[in-house]
Amino acid sequence: MHANLAAGARFLLRMDDAMRRPVLIDAMQQNTVAEGVLVDEPLIYERGCRWQ
């Protein structure tokens, strides 16, 4: 995930369940600033995914 963030601004990192990816949101304007990209799916015995 790459984003140019303004100094002093507030951002939220959330999971977009519909798109199945993390998103970074501008807390004041509620605009999406950046979206994560799934790198790999976890094996059945692992609990996490790798995101980029």
PDB file of C-alpha atoms in Angstrom, residues 5 8-10 16 18-19 31-32 36 40-44 52:
ATOM      1  CA  LEU A   5      -0.209  11.513   3.651  1.00  0.00           C
ATOM      2  CA  GLY A   8      -1.446  16.517  10.843  1.00  0.00           C
ATOM      3  CA  ALA A   9      -4.272  14.697   9.028  1.00  0.00           C
ATOM      4  CA  ARG A  10      -6.025  11.676  10.547  1.00  0.00           C
ATOM      5  CA  ASP A  16     -13.375  -3.524   3.125  1.00  0.00           C
ATOM      6  CA  ALA A  18     -17.024  -6.416   0.038  1.00  0.00           C
ATOM      7  CA  MET A  19     -13.683  -6.055  -1.784  1.00  0.00           C
ATOM      8  CA  ASN A  31     -12.326   9.390   1.018  1.00  0.00           C
ATOM      9  CA  THR A  32     -10.293   6.287   0.227  1.00  0.00           C
ATOM     10  CA  GLY A  36      -4.038  -2.878  -0.218  1.00  0.00           C
ATOM     11  CA  ASP A  40      -0.948 -14.561  -1.077  1.00  0.00           C
ATOM     12  CA  GLU A  41      -3.628 -16.622   0.623  1.00  0.00           C
ATOM     13  CA  PRO A  42      -2.787 -18.307   3.951  1.00  0.00           C
ATOM     14  CA  LEU A  43      -2.357 -22.048   4.226  1.00  0.00           C
ATOM     15  CA  ILE A  44      -5.195 -23.788   6.046  1.00  0.00           C
ATOM     16  CA  GLN A  52       1.225  -5.232   0.181  1.00  0.00           C
TER      17      GLN A  52
END
